[in-house]
Coordinates of C-alpha atoms in Angstrom, one line a residue:
V1 CA 0.0 0.0 0.0
F2 CA 2.8 2.4 0.9
L3 CA 4.6 1.6 -2.4
L4 CA 1.5 2.2 -4.4
A5 CA 0.7 5.5 -2.6
L6 CA 4.3 6.7 -2.9
S7 CA 4.4 5.8 -6.7
L8 CA 1.2 7.9 -7.2
T9 CA 2.8 10.7 -5.2
F10 CA 5.9 10.6 -7.5
V11 CA 3.5 10.8 -10.5
G12 CA 1.8 13.8 -9.0
K13 CA 4.9 15.8 -8.1
T14 CA 6.8 15.1 -11.4
M15 CA 3.6 15.8 -13.4
S16 CA 3.3 19.2 -11.7
G17 CA 7.0 20.0 -12.4
A18 CA 6.8 19.0 -16.1
Y19 CA 3.5 21.0 -16.5
M20 CA 5.0 24.1 -14.9
N21 CA 8.2 23.9 -17.0
S22 CA 6.3 23.8 -20.2
M23 CA 3.9 26.6 -19.3
Y24 CA 6.4 29.3 -18.5
T25 CA 6.1 30.9 -21.9
Q26 CA 2.3 31.2 -21.4
I27 CA 2.9 32.9 -18.0
E28 CA 5.4 35.2 -19.6
K29 CA 2.8 36.4 -22.1
Q30 CA -0.1 36.5 -19.6
F31 CA 1.9 38.9 -17.2
N32 CA 3.8 40.6 -20.0
I33 CA 7.2 40.0 -18.4
P34 CA 10.7 39.3 -20.0
A35 CA 12.2 35.9 -20.2
S36 CA 14.8 36.7 -17.5
L37 CA 12.0 37.2 -14.9
V38 CA 10.5 33.9 -16.1
G39 CA 13.9 32.3 -15.3
I40 CA 13.7 33.7 -11.7
I41 CA 10.2 32.2 -11.3
N42 CA 11.5 28.9 -12.6
G43 CA 14.5 28.9 -10.2
S44 CA 12.2 29.8 -7.2
F45 CA 11.1 26.1 -7.0
E46 CA 14.7 25.0 -6.2
I47 CA 14.9 27.8 -3.6
G48 CA 11.8 26.4 -1.8
N49 CA 13.3 22.9 -1.9
L50 CA 16.7 24.0 -0.5
L51 CA 15.0 26.0 2.3
L52 CA 13.6 22.8 3.9
I53 CA 15.9 19.9 2.9
A54 CA 18.2 19.9 5.9
F55 CA 15.4 20.4 8.4
V56 CA 13.1 17.8 6.8
S57 CA 15.9 15.2 6.5
Y58 CA 17.1 15.7 10.1
F59 CA 13.8 15.9 11.9
G60 CA 11.7 13.9 9.4
A61 CA 13.5 10.6 10.3
K62 CA 12.6 11.0 13.9
L63 CA 8.9 11.9 13.4
H64 CA 6.0 10.1 11.7
R65 CA 7.3 9.9 8.1
P66 CA 4.1 8.9 6.3
R67 CA 2.3 11.9 7.9
I68 CA 5.1 14.3 7.0
I69 CA 4.8 13.0 3.4
A70 CA 1.0 13.6 3.6
L71 CA 1.7 17.2 4.9
G72 CA 4.2 17.7 2.0
C73 CA 1.6 16.7 -0.5
T74 CA -0.9 19.1 1.0
I75 CA 1.6 22.0 0.9
L76 CA 2.5 21.0 -2.7
S77 CA -1.2 21.1 -3.6
F78 CA -1.5 24.5 -1.9
G79 CA 1.5 25.8 -3.9
C80 CA -0.2 24.7 -7.1
L81 CA -3.4 26.5 -6.0
L82 CA -1.4 29.7 -5.3
I83 CA 0.2 29.6 -8.8
S84 CA -3.3 29.5 -10.4
L85 CA -4.7 32.3 -8.2
P86 CA -3.5 35.3 -10.3
H87 CA -5.7 34.2 -13.2
F88 CA -8.8 34.8 -11.1
L89 CA -7.5 38.1 -9.8
F90 CA -6.3 39.3 -13.2
G91 CA -9.7 39.7 -14.9
R92 CA -10.0 39.1 -18.6
Y93 CA -6.8 39.0 -20.7
H94 CA -6.7 41.9 -23.1
I95 CA -5.0 41.0 -26.4
E96 CA -2.5 43.8 -27.3
S97 CA -4.0 45.5 -30.2
S98 CA -4.1 48.8 -32.1
I99 CA -7.9 48.6 -32.0
S100 CA -9.3 50.4 -29.0
Q101 CA -11.4 48.1 -26.8
Q102 CA -14.1 50.8 -26.8
E103 CA -14.3 51.1 -30.5
N104 CA -16.7 49.3 -32.8
F105 CA -14.6 46.7 -34.7
S106 CA -15.6 48.3 -38.0
V107 CA -13.8 51.6 -37.0
M108 CA -10.2 50.5 -37.6
P109 CA -7.0 52.4 -36.6
L110 CA -6.0 52.9 -40.2
C111 CA -3.7 55.3 -42.0
L112 CA -5.1 58.8 -42.1
V113 CA -8.0 57.9 -39.8
N114 CA -6.1 58.4 -36.6
A115 CA -7.3 61.6 -35.0
S116 CA -9.0 59.7 -32.1
L117 CA -6.3 57.2 -31.5
P118 CA -4.4 57.1 -28.2
T119 CA -0.7 58.0 -28.3
D120 CA 2.3 55.9 -27.3
E121 CA 2.2 57.7 -23.9
P122 CA 1.1 55.7 -20.9
S123 CA -2.7 55.4 -20.5
T124 CA -4.3 57.4 -17.7
E125 CA -6.5 54.3 -17.0
C126 CA -3.4 52.2 -16.2
E127 CA -3.9 52.5 -12.4
K128 CA -7.3 50.7 -12.8
E129 CA -5.7 47.7 -14.4
P130 CA -5.0 44.6 -12.3
G131 CA -1.3 44.8 -11.2
S132 CA 1.2 43.3 -13.5
L133 CA 3.0 42.3 -10.2
L134 CA 0.6 39.3 -9.9
W135 CA 3.4 37.1 -11.2
I136 CA 4.7 37.3 -7.7
F137 CA 1.9 34.9 -6.7
V138 CA 3.3 32.4 -9.3
M139 CA 6.8 32.8 -7.8
V140 CA 5.6 32.4 -4.2
G141 CA 3.4 29.4 -5.3
N142 CA 6.5 27.8 -6.9
I143 CA 8.5 28.3 -3.7
V144 CA 5.7 26.7 -1.6
R145 CA 5.6 23.9 -4.2
G146 CA 9.3 23.3 -3.8
M147 CA 8.9 23.2 0.0
G148 CA 6.0 20.7 -0.2
E149 CA 8.0 18.4 -2.5
T150 CA 11.0 18.2 -0.2
P151 CA 10.0 15.4 2.2
I152 CA 8.5 13.0 -0.5
M153 CA 11.6 11.5 -1.9
P154 CA 14.0 11.2 1.1
L155 CA 11.4 10.1 3.7
G156 CA 9.5 7.9 1.2
I157 CA 12.6 6.0 0.1
S158 CA 14.1 5.7 3.6
Y159 CA 10.7 4.3 4.8
L160 CA 10.7 1.7 2.0
E161 CA 14.3 0.8 2.6
D162 CA 13.7 0.3 6.4
F163 CA 10.8 -2.1 6.0
A164 CA 11.5 -3.9 2.7
K165 CA 13.5 -7.0 2.2
A166 CA 17.0 -6.2 0.9
E167 CA 16.3 -8.3 -2.3
N168 CA 13.0 -6.5 -3.0
S169 CA 14.3 -3.0 -2.5
P170 CA 15.8 -2.5 -6.1
F171 CA 12.4 -3.6 -7.6
Y172 CA 10.5 -1.1 -5.4
L173 CA 13.0 1.7 -6.4
A174 CA 12.5 0.7 -10.1
C175 CA 8.7 1.2 -9.6
L176 CA 9.4 4.7 -8.3
H177 CA 11.7 5.5 -11.2
T178 CA 9.0 4.4 -13.6
A179 CA 6.5 6.8 -11.8
T180 CA 9.0 9.6 -12.3
V181 CA 8.8 9.0 -16.1
I182 CA 5.0 8.6 -16.3
G183 CA 4.5 11.8 -14.4
P184 CA 6.3 14.2 -16.8
F185 CA 4.7 12.5 -19.8
L186 CA 1.2 13.1 -18.4
G187 CA 2.2 16.6 -17.4
L188 CA 3.3 17.4 -20.9
L189 CA 0.2 15.9 -22.5
L190 CA -2.0 18.0 -20.1
A191 CA 0.1 21.1 -20.9
S192 CA -0.3 20.5 -24.6
F193 CA -4.1 20.3 -24.1
C194 CA -4.3 23.4 -21.9
A195 CA -2.1 25.5 -24.2
E196 CA -4.6 24.9 -27.1
L197 CA -7.4 26.4 -25.0
F198 CA -7.6 30.2 -24.8
V199 CA -6.7 31.6 -21.4
D200 CA -10.3 32.9 -20.7
V201 CA -11.9 29.7 -21.9
G202 CA -15.6 29.6 -20.8
S203 CA -15.9 33.4 -20.4
V204 CA -14.9 34.5 -23.9
G205 CA -16.8 33.4 -27.1
A206 CA -14.8 31.9 -30.0
D207 CA -15.9 34.8 -32.2
D208 CA -14.3 37.4 -29.9
I209 CA -10.9 35.9 -30.3
T210 CA -9.2 37.4 -33.3
I211 CA -5.9 35.6 -33.0
T212 CA -4.8 32.0 -33.6
A213 CA -2.8 29.7 -31.3
T214 CA 0.4 30.4 -33.3
D215 CA 0.2 34.2 -32.6
A216 CA 2.8 35.7 -30.3
R217 CA 0.0 37.2 -28.2
W218 CA -1.9 33.9 -27.7
V219 CA -2.0 32.7 -24.1
G220 CA -3.2 29.2 -23.3
A221 CA -5.3 28.2 -20.3
W222 CA -2.1 27.7 -18.1
W223 CA -4.1 28.0 -14.9
L224 CA -6.4 25.1 -15.7
G225 CA -3.8 22.3 -15.7
I226 CA -2.1 23.5 -12.5
L227 CA -5.5 23.3 -10.7
I228 CA -5.8 19.7 -11.9
C229 CA -2.3 19.1 -10.5
A230 CA -3.3 20.7 -7.2
L231 CA -6.3 18.3 -6.9
L232 CA -4.2 15.3 -7.8
N233 CA -1.5 16.1 -5.3
L234 CA -4.1 16.6 -2.5
L235 CA -5.7 13.2 -3.3
V236 CA -2.5 11.2 -3.5
G237 CA -1.5 12.5 -0.1
I238 CA -4.6 11.2 1.7
P239 CA -3.5 7.5 2.2
F240 CA -0.3 8.6 4.1
W241 CA -2.4 10.1 6.9
F242 CA -3.6 6.6 7.8
L243 CA -0.3 4.7 7.5
P244 CA 1.6 3.7 10.6
K245 CA 4.8 5.2 11.8
S246 CA 6.6 1.9 11.4
L247 CA 5.8 -1.5 9.8
V248 CA 6.8 -5.1 10.4
K249 CA 9.9 -5.7 8.2
E250 CA 9.1 -7.8 5.2
G251 CA 9.5 -11.5 5.9
E252 CA 9.6 -11.0 9.7
T253 CA 6.7 -11.6 12.1
N254 CA 7.9 -9.7 15.2
E255 CA 6.4 -6.4 16.4
P256 CA 7.1 -3.2 14.3
E257 CA 10.6 -1.9 15.1
E258 CA 11.8 1.7 15.2
T259 CA 13.6 2.8 12.1
S260 CA 16.5 0.5 11.2
E261 CA 20.0 1.8 11.2
K262 CA 21.2 0.3 8.0
S263 CA 19.3 2.2 5.3
V264 CA 21.6 3.6 2.7
V265 CA 20.0 5.1 -0.4
P266 CA 22.2 7.0 -2.8
H267 CA 19.7 9.8 -3.6
T268 CA 20.3 13.5 -3.8
E269 CA 18.1 14.5 -1.0
Q270 CA 19.2 11.7 1.3
W271 CA 22.6 13.0 2.5
V272 CA 21.6 14.8 5.7
I273 CA 19.3 12.0 6.9
L274 CA 21.8 9.3 6.3
F275 CA 24.8 11.1 7.6
L276 CA 23.0 12.0 10.8
K277 CA 21.6 8.5 11.2
H278 CA 25.0 6.9 10.9
H279 CA 27.0 9.4 12.9
T280 CA 25.0 11.3 15.5
N281 CA 21.8 11.9 17.3
S282 CA 22.4 15.6 18.1
W283 CA 23.6 18.7 16.3
H284 CA 26.4 18.9 19.0
Y285 CA 28.2 16.0 17.4
F286 CA 27.2 16.9 13.9
I287 CA 29.4 20.0 13.5
P288 CA 32.8 18.4 14.4
D289 CA 32.1 15.5 12.0
F290 CA 30.8 17.7 9.2
I291 CA 34.1 19.6 8.6
P292 CA 36.4 16.6 8.2
F293 CA 34.0 15.0 5.8
L294 CA 33.7 18.2 3.8
K295 CA 37.6 18.5 3.7
A296 CA 37.9 14.9 2.5
L297 CA 35.4 15.6 -0.3
F298 CA 37.2 18.8 -1.4
R299 CA 40.5 16.9 -1.5
N300 CA 39.0 14.2 -3.8
P301 CA 40.0 15.4 -7.3
V302 CA 37.7 12.9 -9.2
Y303 CA 34.7 14.0 -7.0
M304 CA 35.4 17.7 -7.4
L305 CA 35.8 17.4 -11.2
F306 CA 32.6 15.4 -11.4
I307 CA 30.7 18.2 -9.5
C308 CA 32.1 20.8 -12.0
I309 CA 31.0 18.7 -14.9
T310 CA 27.5 18.2 -13.4
V311 CA 27.1 21.9 -12.9
L312 CA 27.9 22.5 -16.5
Q313 CA 25.6 19.7 -17.8
F314 CA 22.7 20.7 -15.5
S315 CA 23.1 24.3 -16.4
A316 CA 22.7 23.4 -20.1
F317 CA 19.9 21.0 -19.5
D318 CA 17.9 23.2 -17.2
G319 CA 18.2 26.3 -19.4
M320 CA 17.3 24.3 -22.5
I321 CA 14.3 22.4 -21.1
S322 CA 12.9 25.6 -19.6
F323 CA 12.8 27.5 -22.9
M324 CA 12.5 24.6 -25.4
P325 CA 8.7 25.3 -26.1
K326 CA 9.6 28.9 -26.8
Y327 CA 12.4 27.8 -29.0
L328 CA 10.2 25.6 -31.2
E329 CA 7.5 28.4 -31.3
Q330 CA 10.1 31.0 -32.5
Q331 CA 12.3 28.9 -34.8
F332 CA 9.6 26.8 -36.5
G333 CA 6.4 28.8 -36.1
K334 CA 4.7 26.1 -34.0
S335 CA 1.9 26.8 -31.5
A336 CA 2.8 26.3 -27.8
S337 CA 0.5 23.3 -27.7
D338 CA 2.2 21.5 -30.6
A339 CA 5.7 22.4 -29.3
I340 CA 5.0 20.9 -25.8
F341 CA 3.5 17.8 -27.3
L342 CA 6.4 17.2 -29.6
I343 CA 9.0 17.6 -26.8
G344 CA 7.1 15.0 -24.7
V345 CA 6.7 12.5 -27.5
Y346 CA 10.3 12.8 -28.9
N347 CA 12.4 13.1 -25.8
L348 CA 10.9 11.2 -22.8
P349 CA 10.5 7.7 -24.1
V350 CA 14.1 7.5 -25.5
L351 CA 15.5 8.8 -22.2
C352 CA 13.9 5.8 -20.4
V353 CA 15.3 3.4 -22.9
G354 CA 18.8 5.0 -22.7
Y355 CA 18.8 4.8 -18.9
F356 CA 17.8 1.1 -19.0
F357 CA 20.4 0.1 -21.6
G358 CA 23.1 2.2 -19.8
G359 CA 22.5 0.3 -16.6
L360 CA 22.2 -3.1 -18.4
F361 CA 25.5 -2.5 -20.2
M362 CA 27.2 -1.7 -16.9
K363 CA 25.9 -4.9 -15.3
K364 CA 26.5 -7.2 -18.2
F365 CA 30.2 -6.2 -18.9
K366 CA 31.1 -5.5 -15.3
I367 CA 32.5 -2.1 -16.1
N368 CA 35.1 -0.8 -13.7
L369 CA 35.6 2.9 -12.6
Y370 CA 38.1 3.9 -15.4
Q371 CA 36.0 2.3 -18.1
A372 CA 32.8 4.0 -16.7
A373 CA 34.6 7.4 -16.8
N374 CA 35.8 6.8 -20.3
I375 CA 32.3 5.7 -21.5
A376 CA 30.6 8.7 -19.8
Y377 CA 33.2 11.1 -21.2
W378 CA 33.2 10.0 -24.9
V379 CA 29.5 9.4 -25.1
S380 CA 28.7 12.9 -23.6
L381 CA 31.3 14.5 -25.9
L382 CA 29.7 12.8 -28.9
E383 CA 26.2 14.1 -27.9
Y384 CA 27.4 17.7 -27.4
L385 CA 29.3 17.8 -30.8
L386 CA 26.2 16.2 -32.5
Y387 CA 23.9 18.9 -31.0
F388 CA 25.8 21.6 -32.9
A389 CA 24.1 20.3 -36.0
A390 CA 20.9 22.0 -34.6
Y391 CA 22.4 25.3 -35.9
W392 CA 21.6 24.3 -39.5
T393 CA 18.0 23.0 -38.8
V394 CA 16.3 26.3 -39.4
C395 CA 13.7 27.8 -41.6
D396 CA 14.0 31.2 -43.2
T397 CA 13.4 34.3 -41.0
S398 CA 9.8 35.4 -41.2
P399 CA 9.7 38.7 -43.3
V400 CA 8.4 41.5 -41.0
A401 CA 8.7 45.0 -42.5
G402 CA 11.0 47.3 -40.5
L403 CA 12.3 44.4 -38.4
T404 CA 13.7 41.5 -40.5
V405 CA 13.2 43.0 -44.0
S406 CA 13.0 46.6 -45.3
Y407 CA 9.7 47.9 -46.6
E408 CA 11.1 47.2 -50.1
G409 CA 11.5 43.5 -49.1
I410 CA 15.3 43.5 -48.7
E411 CA 16.7 41.3 -45.9
Q412 CA 17.9 43.4 -42.9
V413 CA 17.6 42.8 -39.1
S414 CA 16.8 45.9 -37.1
Y415 CA 16.5 46.4 -33.3
A416 CA 15.7 50.1 -33.7
E417 CA 12.1 51.4 -33.5
N418 CA 12.4 54.1 -36.1
T419 CA 12.9 51.5 -38.9
L420 CA 9.2 50.8 -38.6
L421 CA 8.6 54.1 -40.4
A422 CA 9.1 54.5 -44.1
G423 CA 7.9 56.8 -46.9
C424 CA 4.7 54.8 -47.4
N425 CA 3.5 55.3 -43.8
R426 CA 5.3 58.4 -42.5
D427 CA 2.2 60.6 -42.8
C428 CA 0.0 58.1 -41.1
D429 CA 0.8 59.1 -37.5
C430 CA 1.0 55.4 -36.4
L431 CA 1.6 53.9 -33.0
L432 CA 5.1 52.3 -33.0
K433 CA 5.0 50.3 -29.7
I434 CA 1.8 48.3 -30.5
W435 CA 2.2 44.7 -31.9
D436 CA -0.9 44.0 -34.0
P437 CA 0.5 42.2 -37.1
V438 CA -1.2 41.9 -40.5
C439 CA -0.1 39.9 -43.5
G440 CA 0.1 41.7 -46.7
N441 CA -0.8 39.8 -49.9
N442 CA 2.9 40.3 -50.9
G443 CA 3.9 37.8 -48.2
I444 CA 5.4 40.4 -45.9
T445 CA 4.1 40.9 -42.3
Y446 CA 3.5 44.5 -41.1
V447 CA 3.5 45.4 -37.4
S448 CA 0.0 47.0 -37.6
P449 CA -2.6 47.9 -40.2
C450 CA -1.6 51.5 -39.9
L451 CA 2.1 50.8 -40.5
A452 CA 1.1 48.8 -43.6
G453 CA -0.5 52.1 -44.8
C454 CA -4.0 50.6 -45.1
K455 CA -6.7 53.2 -45.8
S456 CA -9.9 51.1 -45.4
S457 CA -11.3 47.8 -44.1
R458 CA -14.2 45.5 -44.7
G459 CA -15.6 42.6 -42.7
T460 CA -15.5 41.9 -38.9
G461 CA -13.8 39.6 -36.4
K462 CA -11.2 37.2 -37.8
S463 CA -12.3 37.7 -41.4
V464 CA -11.5 41.5 -41.6
V465 CA -9.6 42.6 -44.7
F466 CA -7.6 45.8 -44.9
E467 CA -7.5 47.5 -48.3
N468 CA -5.6 50.2 -50.2
C469 CA -2.4 49.4 -48.3
T470 CA 0.3 51.8 -49.6
C471 CA 3.3 49.9 -48.1
V472 CA 2.2 46.7 -49.8
E473 CA 2.1 48.6 -53.0
A474 CA 5.4 50.3 -52.4
S475 CA 7.2 47.0 -51.9
G476 CA 6.9 46.5 -55.7
F477 CA 3.9 44.1 -55.5
S478 CA 2.3 44.2 -58.9
S479 CA -1.4 43.7 -58.3
Q480 CA -4.4 46.0 -58.3
N481 CA -5.6 44.5 -55.0
V482 CA -3.1 45.6 -52.3
S483 CA -4.7 44.3 -49.1
A484 CA -3.8 42.6 -45.8
I485 CA -5.4 40.2 -43.4
L486 CA -5.1 39.8 -39.6
G487 CA -2.1 37.8 -38.2
Q488 CA 1.5 37.1 -39.3
C489 CA 2.2 35.5 -42.7
A490 CA 2.7 31.8 -42.7
G491 CA 6.2 30.5 -42.3
D492 CA 8.5 29.1 -45.0
A493 CA 7.4 25.8 -46.7
N494 CA 10.5 24.0 -45.5
C495 CA 9.8 24.8 -41.8
D496 CA 8.0 21.5 -41.2
K497 CA 10.8 19.5 -42.8
M498 CA 13.5 21.3 -40.7
L499 CA 11.4 20.8 -37.6
H500 CA 11.4 17.0 -38.2
Y501 CA 15.2 17.1 -38.7
F502 CA 15.6 19.0 -35.4
L503 CA 13.3 16.6 -33.5
I504 CA 15.1 13.5 -34.9
L505 CA 18.5 15.1 -33.9
S506 CA 17.0 15.9 -30.4
L507 CA 15.8 12.3 -30.1
V508 CA 19.2 10.8 -31.0
C509 CA 21.1 13.2 -28.7
S510 CA 18.7 12.5 -25.8
F511 CA 19.3 8.7 -26.3
I512 CA 23.1 9.1 -26.5
F513 CA 23.1 11.4 -23.4
S514 CA 21.0 9.0 -21.3
L515 CA 23.4 6.1 -22.1
A516 CA 26.1 8.1 -20.3
A517 CA 24.0 8.8 -17.2
M518 CA 24.5 5.4 -15.4
P519 CA 28.3 5.2 -16.1
G520 CA 28.6 8.8 -14.9
Y521 CA 26.6 8.1 -11.8
M522 CA 28.9 5.1 -11.0
V523 CA 32.0 7.3 -11.3
L524 CA 30.4 9.6 -8.6
I525 CA 29.5 6.6 -6.3
R526 CA 32.8 4.7 -6.7
S527 CA 35.0 7.8 -6.3
L528 CA 33.7 8.0 -2.6
K529 CA 34.6 5.9 0.4
P530 CA 31.7 3.9 1.8
E531 CA 31.3 6.2 4.8
E532 CA 31.3 9.3 2.5
K533 CA 28.8 8.1 0.0
S534 CA 25.5 9.4 1.3
F535 CA 27.1 12.7 2.3
G536 CA 29.0 13.0 -1.0
V537 CA 25.9 12.3 -3.1
G538 CA 24.0 14.9 -1.1
I539 CA 26.7 17.6 -1.5
H540 CA 26.7 16.8 -5.2
G541 CA 22.9 17.3 -5.4
L542 CA 23.2 20.5 -3.4
A543 CA 25.9 21.9 -5.7
S544 CA 23.9 21.1 -8.8
R545 CA 20.8 22.9 -7.4
V546 CA 22.6 26.0 -6.1
F547 CA 25.0 26.5 -9.0
A548 CA 22.9 25.2 -11.9
G549 CA 19.2 24.7 -11.0
I550 CA 18.6 28.2 -9.7
P551 CA 20.9 30.5 -11.8
S552 CA 20.7 28.7 -15.2
P553 CA 17.1 29.6 -16.2
I554 CA 17.8 33.2 -15.2
Y555 CA 20.8 33.8 -17.3
F556 CA 19.4 31.8 -20.2
G557 CA 16.3 34.0 -20.1
A558 CA 18.4 37.2 -19.9
L559 CA 20.4 36.0 -23.0
I560 CA 17.2 35.2 -24.9
D561 CA 15.9 38.7 -24.1
T562 CA 19.0 40.3 -25.8
T563 CA 17.8 38.9 -29.1
C564 CA 14.3 40.5 -29.0
L565 CA 13.4 42.6 -32.0
K566 CA 10.0 43.9 -30.9
W567 CA 8.8 44.1 -27.3
G568 CA 5.1 44.1 -26.4
T569 CA 3.7 47.1 -24.5
M570 CA 2.2 47.2 -21.1
T571 CA -0.9 49.2 -20.3
C572 CA 1.2 51.8 -18.4
G573 CA 3.7 52.1 -21.3
G574 CA 6.5 49.8 -20.1
E575 CA 8.1 47.0 -22.0
G576 CA 6.2 43.7 -21.8
A577 CA 6.9 40.2 -23.2
C578 CA 8.9 39.9 -26.4
R579 CA 6.8 39.4 -29.6
I580 CA 9.4 38.5 -32.1
Y581 CA 13.1 37.5 -31.9
D582 CA 16.1 37.6 -34.2
I583 CA 15.9 33.8 -34.7
V584 CA 19.5 33.5 -36.0
T585 CA 21.0 35.2 -32.9
Y586 CA 18.6 33.3 -30.6
R587 CA 19.6 30.0 -32.1

């Protein structure tokens, strides 16, 4: 019963983590914040985890472990609830548009019809808008989620180890590892489904939404899936409230004992609990033992080198996985829903196969430490070199007048705002900060109908057509009908083919990388003396969180921000989320 309940808990926590990771781009657009801020929100989960790990590991072993796990699930559920709260405080999501919300749709902000348009100056009504600082709820919710997740793995595994037969223990741990793969897969499927739904699903009619899921302003129903995760985590925690503090050890018939002294589980979060169980019952003795152990680890060159490698690899992996949906959206013009689905389908199954074969290979050929180090090194190096091929899997830059091409259609990348003005629209008195793209029938996207020089419009809703567009005409487009329609122009025809190449490359690299995981882990374990193992694995996990898990998404986000060509605009005039990137520099 405990194993089943713990497996479901692992599914719940990993599902929530994978769901959140794939929804950060939606949160970025909902709150109009830059990618660097999204990185801080992402890293806040690790902060929550680190705040409690030592406390939980030390005191948790002495208290009622199943109930502490149940409390962790409840806190995790509350954190998920807190993350979804801003959606209900935010009010309706206003799609950034050059069309005033008060205007009838037939009165368009067109060239030479601009007398009543607002200026680029901050709106006087901005004080009435719900605060854009509501993203703080998401960050605090993520910290709480990290705190709630802390006791599940160390206390759950130590409880299993204490009361399971030694020969059954590996099978039970394998069940838990299976759950940690099922969870992310379900999380990504749920995220893909929610990203397809508009953020205000249920309160906004389909006819009122004038953008498609591939539009840079589209926000999926990110809050819906996290509510489902909150409910799931609350439910999976219930059985733990009713489980006993200790069990009869498997195969024995005597009365339940107190926690056995021989549990050794080489898991990241285990180090404090195991170190303390083996060496001390009070903090008074802990401090003198702590320093010599730490010194011994710092003087171990293989161990220290392995920590440096892990920090580099985790930094790359964390940053990449956090922004992978955004990457597929920007590089290949996919919707967030499709991007998340493809990541789940192409990467997760092969990772499992790679871990399995890596472990099987180690067992079958009885690999020693030096061979394991060689395998891990060469296989990892091959994967990194192979990934450079991703630089050539690209479709042509989307032509946007004034940003990626000139108004004459000549390729040029511009980060300056004044390049949005040209002879064909200079007299139109257009807003430059708004992102409300239209696609001219010359195949070029214009930042707004006004900047396309369009003089009139017909139709309503999604089917509106802008006519007499002087900039479409000025580009040398030889047709009497110079018009434009809502939304960006479709991407290049070879985009889908390039996306398939990228995904196949990603699949191959994920498989190769996962083959190196078990040999690498054996280098870590075997480079430590038996009495240092639990402590050393814990310090390794701590270092990877502090130096990779927390900072990596922040500086990846900040780097991505530097490639932005056109920022969205907040109600009060500040810069919002990025709408279009220079995809070559981004790549």
